[in-house]
PDB file of C-alpha atoms and ligand atoms in Angstrom:
ATOM      1  CA  MET A 236     -19.008 -58.140   5.698  1.00  0.00           C
ATOM      2  CA  GLN A 237     -20.495 -60.266   2.860  1.00  0.00           C
ATOM      3  CA  LEU A 238     -18.509 -61.985  -0.443  1.00  0.00           C
ATOM      4  CA  VAL A 239     -20.517 -63.942  -2.894  1.00  0.00           C
ATOM      5  CA  LEU A 240     -17.885 -66.673  -4.895  1.00  0.00           C
ATOM      6  CA  ALA A 241     -18.038 -65.982  -8.630  1.00  0.00           C
ATOM      7  CA  THR A 242     -18.056 -69.291  -9.676  1.00  0.00           C
ATOM      8  CA  ASN A 243     -20.349 -71.844 -10.922  1.00  0.00           C
ATOM      9  CA  ASN A 244     -18.937 -74.507 -10.209  1.00  0.00           C
ATOM     10  CA  ASN A 245     -19.581 -76.877  -6.267  1.00  0.00           C
ATOM     11  CA  ASP A 246     -16.420 -78.646  -6.335  1.00  0.00           C
ATOM     12  CA  LYS A 247     -14.368 -75.376  -6.118  1.00  0.00           C
ATOM     13  CA  ILE A 248     -17.834 -73.486  -3.856  1.00  0.00           C
ATOM     14  CA  LYS A 249     -16.739 -76.549  -0.645  1.00  0.00           C
ATOM     15  CA  GLU A 250     -12.558 -76.477  -0.444  1.00  0.00           C
ATOM     16  CA  ILE A 251     -12.971 -72.565  -0.654  1.00  0.00           C
ATOM     17  CA  LYS A 252     -15.602 -72.346   1.471  1.00  0.00           C
ATOM     18  CA  ALA A 253     -14.243 -74.770   4.171  1.00  0.00           C
ATOM     19  CA  LEU A 254     -11.116 -72.147   4.005  1.00  0.00           C
ATOM     20  CA  LEU A 255     -13.104 -69.050   5.040  1.00  0.00           C
ATOM     21  CA  ASP A 256     -15.435 -71.000   7.334  1.00  0.00           C
ATOM     22  CA  ASP A 257     -14.102 -69.563  10.377  1.00  0.00           C
ATOM     23  CA  LEU A 258     -13.362 -65.034   8.839  1.00  0.00           C
ATOM     24  CA  PRO A 259     -15.934 -62.966  10.350  1.00  0.00           C
ATOM     25  CA  VAL A 260     -18.111 -63.065   6.981  1.00  0.00           C
ATOM     26  CA  THR A 261     -21.418 -63.853   4.365  1.00  0.00           C
ATOM     27  CA  VAL A 262     -20.259 -66.201   2.274  1.00  0.00           C
ATOM     28  CA  LEU A 263     -22.656 -66.123  -0.848  1.00  0.00           C
ATOM     29  CA  THR A 264     -22.602 -68.177  -3.941  1.00  0.00           C
ATOM     30  CA  ARG A 265     -25.240 -68.622  -6.428  1.00  0.00           C
ATOM     31  CA  ASP A 266     -27.928 -70.563  -4.529  1.00  0.00           C
ATOM     32  CA  ASP A 267     -28.473 -67.011  -2.544  1.00  0.00           C
ATOM     33  CA  PHE A 268     -29.116 -64.876  -6.141  1.00  0.00           C
ATOM     34  CA  LEU A 269     -32.357 -65.627  -8.220  1.00  0.00           C
ATOM     35  CA  GLU A 270     -30.037 -64.798 -11.128  1.00  0.00           C
ATOM     36  CA  PHE A 271     -26.228 -65.614 -12.170  1.00  0.00           C
ATOM     37  CA  ILE A 272     -23.822 -65.964 -14.459  1.00  0.00           C
ATOM     38  CA  ASN A 273     -22.026 -68.138 -16.401  1.00  0.00           C
ATOM     39  CA  VAL A 274     -18.738 -65.156 -17.188  1.00  0.00           C
ATOM     40  CA  GLU A 275     -17.224 -66.108 -20.959  1.00  0.00           C
ATOM     41  CA  GLU A 276     -13.267 -66.707 -20.362  1.00  0.00           C
ATOM     42  CA  THR A 277     -11.838 -64.396 -23.217  1.00  0.00           C
ATOM     43  CA  GLY A 278      -8.707 -63.972 -21.910  1.00  0.00           C
ATOM     44  CA  THR A 279      -5.502 -66.183 -22.319  1.00  0.00           C
ATOM     45  CA  THR A 280      -4.116 -65.720 -18.669  1.00  0.00           C
ATOM     46  CA  LEU A 281      -4.860 -67.218 -14.982  1.00  0.00           C
ATOM     47  CA  GLU A 282      -6.031 -63.746 -14.749  1.00  0.00           C
ATOM     48  CA  GLU A 283      -7.343 -62.113 -16.855  1.00  0.00           C
ATOM     49  CA  ASN A 284      -9.605 -64.650 -16.941  1.00  0.00           C
ATOM     50  CA  ALA A 285     -10.028 -64.375 -12.060  1.00  0.00           C
ATOM     51  CA  ILE A 286     -10.697 -60.393 -12.754  1.00  0.00           C
ATOM     52  CA  LEU A 287     -12.550 -60.909 -15.339  1.00  0.00           C
ATOM     53  CA  LYS A 288     -15.085 -63.057 -13.155  1.00  0.00           C
ATOM     54  CA  ALA A 289     -15.396 -61.274 -10.653  1.00  0.00           C
ATOM     55  CA  ARG A 290     -15.882 -57.948 -11.642  1.00  0.00           C
ATOM     56  CA  ALA A 291     -18.676 -59.164 -13.543  1.00  0.00           C
ATOM     57  CA  ILE A 292     -20.250 -61.376 -10.135  1.00  0.00           C
ATOM     58  CA  PHE A 293     -18.898 -57.831  -8.869  1.00  0.00           C
ATOM     59  CA  ASP A 294     -21.481 -56.518 -11.414  1.00  0.00           C
ATOM     60  CA  LEU A 295     -24.589 -58.123 -11.362  1.00  0.00           C
ATOM     61  CA  THR A 296     -24.369 -58.502  -7.305  1.00  0.00           C
ATOM     62  CA  GLY A 297     -23.216 -54.920  -5.908  1.00  0.00           C
ATOM     63  CA  LEU A 298     -21.142 -56.836  -3.811  1.00  0.00           C
ATOM     64  CA  PRO A 299     -17.353 -57.537  -3.084  1.00  0.00           C
ATOM     65  CA  SER A 300     -16.488 -60.899  -5.251  1.00  0.00           C
ATOM     66  CA  LEU A 301     -14.356 -63.895  -5.132  1.00  0.00           C
ATOM     67  CA  ALA A 302     -13.634 -65.629  -8.340  1.00  0.00           C
ATOM     68  CA  ASP A 303     -10.658 -68.177  -8.661  1.00  0.00           C
ATOM     69  CA  ASP A 304      -9.326 -69.022 -11.903  1.00  0.00           C
ATOM     70  CA  SER A 305      -7.254 -72.145 -11.128  1.00  0.00           C
ATOM     71  CA  GLY A 306      -5.775 -75.065 -13.613  1.00  0.00           C
ATOM     72  CA  LEU A 307      -2.882 -77.625 -14.610  1.00  0.00           C
ATOM     73  CA  ALA A 308       0.051 -77.522 -16.812  1.00  0.00           C
ATOM     74  CA  VAL A 309       1.356 -80.473 -17.878  1.00  0.00           C
ATOM     75  CA  ASP A 310       5.464 -80.016 -19.887  1.00  0.00           C
ATOM     76  CA  ALA A 311       5.618 -82.805 -21.589  1.00  0.00           C
ATOM     77  CA  LEU A 312       2.529 -81.481 -23.433  1.00  0.00           C
ATOM     78  CA  ASP A 313       4.171 -77.390 -23.571  1.00  0.00           C
ATOM     79  CA  GLY A 314       2.188 -76.653 -20.291  1.00  0.00           C
ATOM     80  CA  GLU A 315      -1.258 -78.291 -21.910  1.00  0.00           C
ATOM     81  CA  PRO A 316      -3.896 -78.062 -20.654  1.00  0.00           C
ATOM     82  CA  GLY A 317      -2.783 -75.183 -19.275  1.00  0.00           C
ATOM     83  CA  VAL A 318      -6.163 -72.051 -19.022  1.00  0.00           C
ATOM     84  CA  TYR A 319      -8.431 -74.275 -20.961  1.00  0.00           C
ATOM     85  CA  SER A 320      -8.219 -76.928 -18.036  1.00  0.00           C
ATOM     86  CA  SER A 321     -11.758 -77.269 -18.090  1.00  0.00           C
ATOM     87  CA  ARG A 322     -12.393 -77.919 -22.120  1.00  0.00           C
ATOM     88  CA  TYR A 323      -9.352 -79.329 -22.686  1.00  0.00           C
ATOM     89  CA  ALA A 324     -11.473 -82.578 -24.761  1.00  0.00           C
ATOM     90  CA  GLY A 325     -14.691 -79.052 -25.951  1.00  0.00           C
ATOM     91  CA  GLU A 326     -16.813 -77.721 -24.119  1.00  0.00           C
ATOM     92  CA  ASN A 327     -18.929 -79.521 -21.363  1.00  0.00           C
ATOM     93  CA  VAL A 328     -17.248 -82.160 -21.487  1.00  0.00           C
ATOM     94  CA  THR A 329     -16.811 -84.653 -18.324  1.00  0.00           C
ATOM     95  CA  TYR A 330     -14.505 -84.499 -15.906  1.00  0.00           C
ATOM     96  CA  ALA A 331     -13.846 -87.852 -17.326  1.00  0.00           C
ATOM     97  CA  ASP A 332     -13.288 -87.386 -20.305  1.00  0.00           C
ATOM     98  CA  ASN A 333     -10.323 -84.655 -20.305  1.00  0.00           C
ATOM     99  CA  ASN A 334      -8.474 -87.201 -18.020  1.00  0.00           C
ATOM    100  CA  GLN A 335      -8.941 -88.757 -20.362  1.00  0.00           C
ATOM    101  CA  LEU A 336      -7.152 -87.085 -23.269  1.00  0.00           C
ATOM    102  CA  LEU A 337      -4.800 -85.538 -21.024  1.00  0.00           C
ATOM    103  CA  LEU A 338      -3.536 -89.725 -19.859  1.00  0.00           C
ATOM    104  CA  VAL A 339      -4.532 -91.003 -24.049  1.00  0.00           C
ATOM    105  CA  LYS A 340      -1.425 -87.773 -24.654  1.00  0.00           C
ATOM    106  CA  LEU A 341       0.817 -88.670 -22.481  1.00  0.00           C
ATOM    107  CA  ARG A 342       0.845 -92.707 -23.057  1.00  0.00           C
ATOM    108  CA  GLY A 343       4.360 -94.060 -23.665  1.00  0.00           C
ATOM    109  CA  VAL A 344       6.428 -90.607 -21.765  1.00  0.00           C
ATOM    110  CA  ALA A 345       8.087 -91.952 -18.693  1.00  0.00           C
ATOM    111  CA  GLU A 346       7.571 -90.886 -15.571  1.00  0.00           C
ATOM    112  CA  ASP A 347      10.866 -89.038 -14.118  1.00  0.00           C
ATOM    113  CA  ASN A 348       9.646 -86.871 -17.582  1.00  0.00           C
ATOM    114  CA  ARG A 349       5.107 -86.570 -16.151  1.00  0.00           C
ATOM    115  CA  THR A 350       5.483 -83.265 -13.700  1.00  0.00           C
ATOM    116  CA  ALA A 351       3.055 -81.576 -13.868  1.00  0.00           C
ATOM    117  CA  ARG A 352       1.930 -78.349 -11.386  1.00  0.00           C
ATOM    118  CA  PHE A 353      -1.597 -76.544 -10.200  1.00  0.00           C
ATOM    119  CA  SER A 354      -2.004 -73.125 -10.686  1.00  0.00           C
ATOM    120  CA  CYS A 355      -4.563 -70.802  -9.147  1.00  0.00           C
ATOM    121  CA  VAL A 356      -4.994 -67.040  -9.875  1.00  0.00           C
ATOM    122  CA  MET A 357      -8.219 -65.223  -7.158  1.00  0.00           C
ATOM    123  CA  ALA A 358      -9.479 -62.225  -7.724  1.00  0.00           C
ATOM    124  CA  ILE A 359     -11.317 -60.106  -5.642  1.00  0.00           C
ATOM    125  CA  CYS A 360     -13.063 -56.856  -5.657  1.00  0.00           C
ATOM    126  CA  TRP A 361     -14.000 -54.767  -4.059  1.00  0.00           C
ATOM    127  CA  THR A 362     -14.851 -52.031  -6.128  1.00  0.00           C
ATOM    128  CA  ALA A 363     -15.379 -50.959  -9.944  1.00  0.00           C
ATOM    129  CA  GLU A 364     -11.839 -49.584  -9.224  1.00  0.00           C
ATOM    130  CA  ASP A 365     -10.389 -52.275  -6.330  1.00  0.00           C
ATOM    131  CA  ILE A 366      -8.966 -55.524  -7.306  1.00  0.00           C
ATOM    132  CA  GLU A 367      -6.300 -57.982  -5.723  1.00  0.00           C
ATOM    133  CA  THR A 368      -5.652 -60.946  -7.192  1.00  0.00           C
ATOM    134  CA  VAL A 369      -2.984 -63.679  -5.825  1.00  0.00           C
ATOM    135  CA  GLU A 370      -1.587 -66.749  -6.598  1.00  0.00           C
ATOM    136  CA  GLY A 371      -0.675 -70.138  -5.207  1.00  0.00           C
ATOM    137  CA  GLU A 372       0.433 -73.444  -7.194  1.00  0.00           C
ATOM    138  CA  VAL A 373       1.455 -77.380  -6.181  1.00  0.00           C
ATOM    139  CA  GLU A 374       4.024 -79.688  -8.005  1.00  0.00           C
ATOM    140  CA  GLY A 375       3.048 -82.998  -8.769  1.00  0.00           C
ATOM    141  CA  LEU A 376       3.413 -85.824 -11.851  1.00  0.00           C
ATOM    142  CA  ILE A 377       0.423 -87.515 -13.696  1.00  0.00           C
ATOM    143  CA  ALA A 378      -0.619 -90.884 -12.803  1.00  0.00           C
ATOM    144  CA  GLU A 379      -1.222 -93.323 -16.289  1.00  0.00           C
ATOM    145  CA  GLU A 380      -3.787 -94.254 -14.486  1.00  0.00           C
ATOM    146  CA  ILE A 381      -7.206 -93.135 -12.861  1.00  0.00           C
ATOM    147  CA  ALA A 382      -8.192 -94.076  -9.876  1.00  0.00           C
ATOM    148  CA  GLY A 383      -9.075 -92.502  -6.440  1.00  0.00           C
ATOM    149  CA  GLY A 384     -12.709 -91.549  -5.871  1.00  0.00           C
ATOM    150  CA  GLU A 385     -12.372 -87.915  -3.552  1.00  0.00           C
ATOM    151  CA  GLY A 386     -11.855 -84.156  -4.990  1.00  0.00           C
ATOM    152  CA  PHE A 387     -13.141 -83.213  -8.793  1.00  0.00           C
ATOM    153  CA  GLY A 388     -11.438 -82.764 -11.781  1.00  0.00           C
ATOM    154  CA  TYR A 389      -7.772 -83.946 -12.256  1.00  0.00           C
ATOM    155  CA  ASP A 390      -7.401 -85.222  -9.392  1.00  0.00           C
ATOM    156  CA  PRO A 391      -7.499 -88.714 -10.166  1.00  0.00           C
ATOM    157  CA  VAL A 392      -4.263 -88.624 -12.390  1.00  0.00           C
ATOM    158  CA  PHE A 393      -2.833 -85.640  -9.921  1.00  0.00           C
ATOM    159  CA  VAL A 394      -0.039 -87.896  -7.656  1.00  0.00           C
ATOM    160  CA  TYR A 395       1.225 -84.895  -4.310  1.00  0.00           C
ATOM    161  CA  PRO A 396       5.084 -86.221  -4.285  1.00  0.00           C
ATOM    162  CA  PRO A 397       5.405 -85.589  -0.416  1.00  0.00           C
ATOM    163  CA  THR A 398       3.286 -88.040   0.222  1.00  0.00           C
ATOM    164  CA  GLY A 399       2.188 -89.940  -3.065  1.00  0.00           C
ATOM    165  CA  GLN A 400      -1.451 -89.845  -2.092  1.00  0.00           C
ATOM    166  CA  ARG A 401      -3.395 -88.621  -5.609  1.00  0.00           C
ATOM    167  CA  PHE A 402      -5.691 -85.179  -4.345  1.00  0.00           C
ATOM    168  CA  SER A 403      -8.419 -88.030  -5.679  1.00  0.00           C
ATOM    169  CA  GLU A 404      -7.468 -90.221  -2.238  1.00  0.00           C
ATOM    170  CA  MET A 405      -7.487 -86.695   0.212  1.00  0.00           C
ATOM    171  CA  THR A 406      -9.842 -85.221   2.229  1.00  0.00           C
ATOM    172  CA  LEU A 407     -11.025 -82.123   1.178  1.00  0.00           C
ATOM    173  CA  GLU A 408      -8.841 -80.859   4.638  1.00  0.00           C
ATOM    174  CA  GLU A 409      -5.721 -82.945   3.764  1.00  0.00           C
ATOM    175  CA  LYS A 410      -5.867 -81.814   0.252  1.00  0.00           C
ATOM    176  CA  ASN A 411      -6.413 -77.317   1.121  1.00  0.00           C
ATOM    177  CA  ALA A 412      -3.746 -77.850   3.421  1.00  0.00           C
ATOM    178  CA  VAL A 413      -2.106 -78.275   0.518  1.00  0.00           C
ATOM    179  CA  SER A 414      -2.909 -77.016  -2.620  1.00  0.00           C
ATOM    180  CA  HIS A 415      -2.324 -73.939  -4.798  1.00  0.00           C
ATOM    181  CA  ARG A 416      -6.224 -73.765  -4.183  1.00  0.00           C
ATOM    182  CA  GLY A 417      -5.349 -74.075  -0.195  1.00  0.00           C
ATOM    183  CA  HIS A 418      -2.163 -71.934  -0.982  1.00  0.00           C
ATOM    184  CA  ALA A 419      -3.882 -68.972  -2.876  1.00  0.00           C
ATOM    185  CA  LEU A 420      -6.555 -68.788   0.014  1.00  0.00           C
ATOM    186  CA  GLN A 421      -4.584 -68.593   2.342  1.00  0.00           C
ATOM    187  CA  LYS A 422      -3.027 -64.795   0.968  1.00  0.00           C
ATOM    188  CA  ILE A 423      -7.203 -64.387   0.871  1.00  0.00           C
ATOM    189  CA  ARG A 424      -7.991 -64.696   3.893  1.00  0.00           C
ATOM    190  CA  GLU A 425      -5.332 -62.132   5.484  1.00  0.00           C
ATOM    191  CA  VAL A 426      -5.981 -59.560   2.033  1.00  0.00           C
ATOM    192  CA  ILE A 427     -10.279 -60.331   3.785  1.00  0.00           C
ATOM    193  CA  ILE A 428      -8.724 -59.888   7.531  1.00  0.00           C
ATOM    194  CA  ASN A 429      -7.017 -56.724   6.527  1.00  0.00           C
ATOM    195  CA  ARG A 430      -9.254 -55.259   4.619  1.00  0.00           C
ATOM    196  CA  THR A 431     -12.655 -55.960   7.614  1.00  0.00           C
ATOM    197  CA  ASN A 432      -9.890 -54.410  10.019  1.00  0.00           C
ATOM    198  CA  ARG A 433      -9.598 -51.225   7.432  1.00  0.00           C
ATOM    199  CA  THR A 434     -13.258 -50.504   7.237  1.00  0.00           C
ATOM    200  CA  ARG A 435     -14.365 -50.976  11.622  1.00  0.00           C
ATOM    201  CA  GLY A 436     -10.917 -48.532  11.422  1.00  0.00           C
TER     202      GLY A 436
HETATM  203  P1  LIG B 678     -16.073 -71.644 -12.676  1.00  0.00           P
HETATM  204  O1  LIG B 678     -15.083 -70.709 -13.792  1.00  0.00           O
HETATM  205  O2  LIG B 678     -17.132 -71.305 -12.512  1.00  0.00           O
HETATM  206  O3  LIG B 678     -15.223 -71.762 -11.683  1.00  0.00           O
HETATM  207  P2  LIG B 678     -15.215 -73.334 -14.044  1.00  0.00           P
HETATM  208  O4  LIG B 678     -14.549 -75.122 -13.365  1.00  0.00           O
HETATM  209  O5  LIG B 678     -14.722 -73.275 -15.600  1.00  0.00           O
HETATM  210  O6  LIG B 678     -15.359 -72.823 -13.415  1.00  0.00           O
HETATM  211  P3  LIG B 678     -12.153 -72.867 -14.686  1.00  0.00           P
HETATM  212  O7  LIG B 678     -12.570 -72.543 -15.391  1.00  0.00           O
HETATM  213  O8  LIG B 678     -11.182 -72.230 -13.425  1.00  0.00           O
HETATM  214  O9  LIG B 678     -13.325 -72.719 -14.130  1.00  0.00           O
HETATM  215  O10 LIG B 678     -10.959 -74.288 -14.777  1.00  0.00           O
HETATM  216  C1  LIG B 678     -10.581 -74.866 -14.028  1.00  0.00           C
HETATM  217  C2  LIG B 678     -10.520 -76.243 -14.608  1.00  0.00           C
HETATM  218  O11 LIG B 678      -9.379 -76.990 -14.159  1.00  0.00           O
HETATM  219  C3  LIG B 678     -11.154 -77.307 -13.228  1.00  0.00           C
HETATM  220  O12 LIG B 678     -12.835 -77.592 -14.303  1.00  0.00           O
HETATM  221  C4  LIG B 678     -10.611 -78.114 -13.320  1.00  0.00           C
HETATM  222  O13 LIG B 678     -10.654 -79.045 -14.500  1.00  0.00           O
HETATM  223  C5  LIG B 678      -9.474 -78.048 -12.968  1.00  0.00           C
HETATM  224  N1  LIG B 678      -8.848 -77.431 -11.930  1.00  0.00           N
HETATM  225  C6  LIG B 678      -8.664 -76.636 -11.472  1.00  0.00           C
HETATM  226  N2  LIG B 678      -8.309 -76.485  -9.896  1.00  0.00           N
HETATM  227  C7  LIG B 678      -8.504 -78.675  -9.344  1.00  0.00           C
HETATM  228  C8  LIG B 678      -8.493 -78.496  -8.673  1.00  0.00           C
HETATM  229  O14 LIG B 678      -8.039 -78.715  -7.354  1.00  0.00           O
HETATM  230  N3  LIG B 678      -8.143 -80.740  -8.691  1.00  0.00           N
HETATM  231  C9  LIG B 678      -8.496 -80.881 -10.329  1.00  0.00           C
HETATM  232  N4  LIG B 678      -9.001 -80.134 -10.959  1.00  0.00           N
HETATM  233  C10 LIG B 678      -8.954 -78.919 -10.553  1.00  0.00           C
END
């Protein structure tokens, strides 16, 4: 079975590929196609956007497609940046711009009130009428400054309380073992395994 990753984010591609590596599927990415699209995220929820992206790449390639829509929700900011996580500081901004804005908005907020969670919804589009979704979450705290060199996005400010490490201080394997994306991918693995068994009949 072939499965297309419906994302333009290379950091996500690395994390997703690592957890699908041992399955009997050939994982394709945008680099395997002459043309790929950046799907406009017009939904207001992670689920809507994940479905939009998976469906659009299925329409483009005719192959089963897996999309990830994810974001960070900070309690002291009423759930911001949420579904707008990638464009928090504006269109075409860097991860550093988004982190900077987040830290400025949280200036003066005490540690106890810096709770946050990453959420991830993954959608697999098998056919136009057959789309499955799963989700994953991880709770954490927003640090007061940026640190660590691994990961991407808000990882340099996201502290995982059970170990006290930021996601940017974990290896890809350590992060995948506890992250929102890792949890969603464990469920996606089951979905794929069930589907391959059913297809084999
Ligand atoms: P695609 O839509 O092409 O998949 P994207 O980066 O635009 O790529 P999203 O719309 O799902 O993806 O936005 C997710 C943003 O949320 C991402 O750009 C980061 O800023 C943040 N984010 C998601 N998962 C993260 C993680 O594991 N670590 C740090 N930040 C993360």
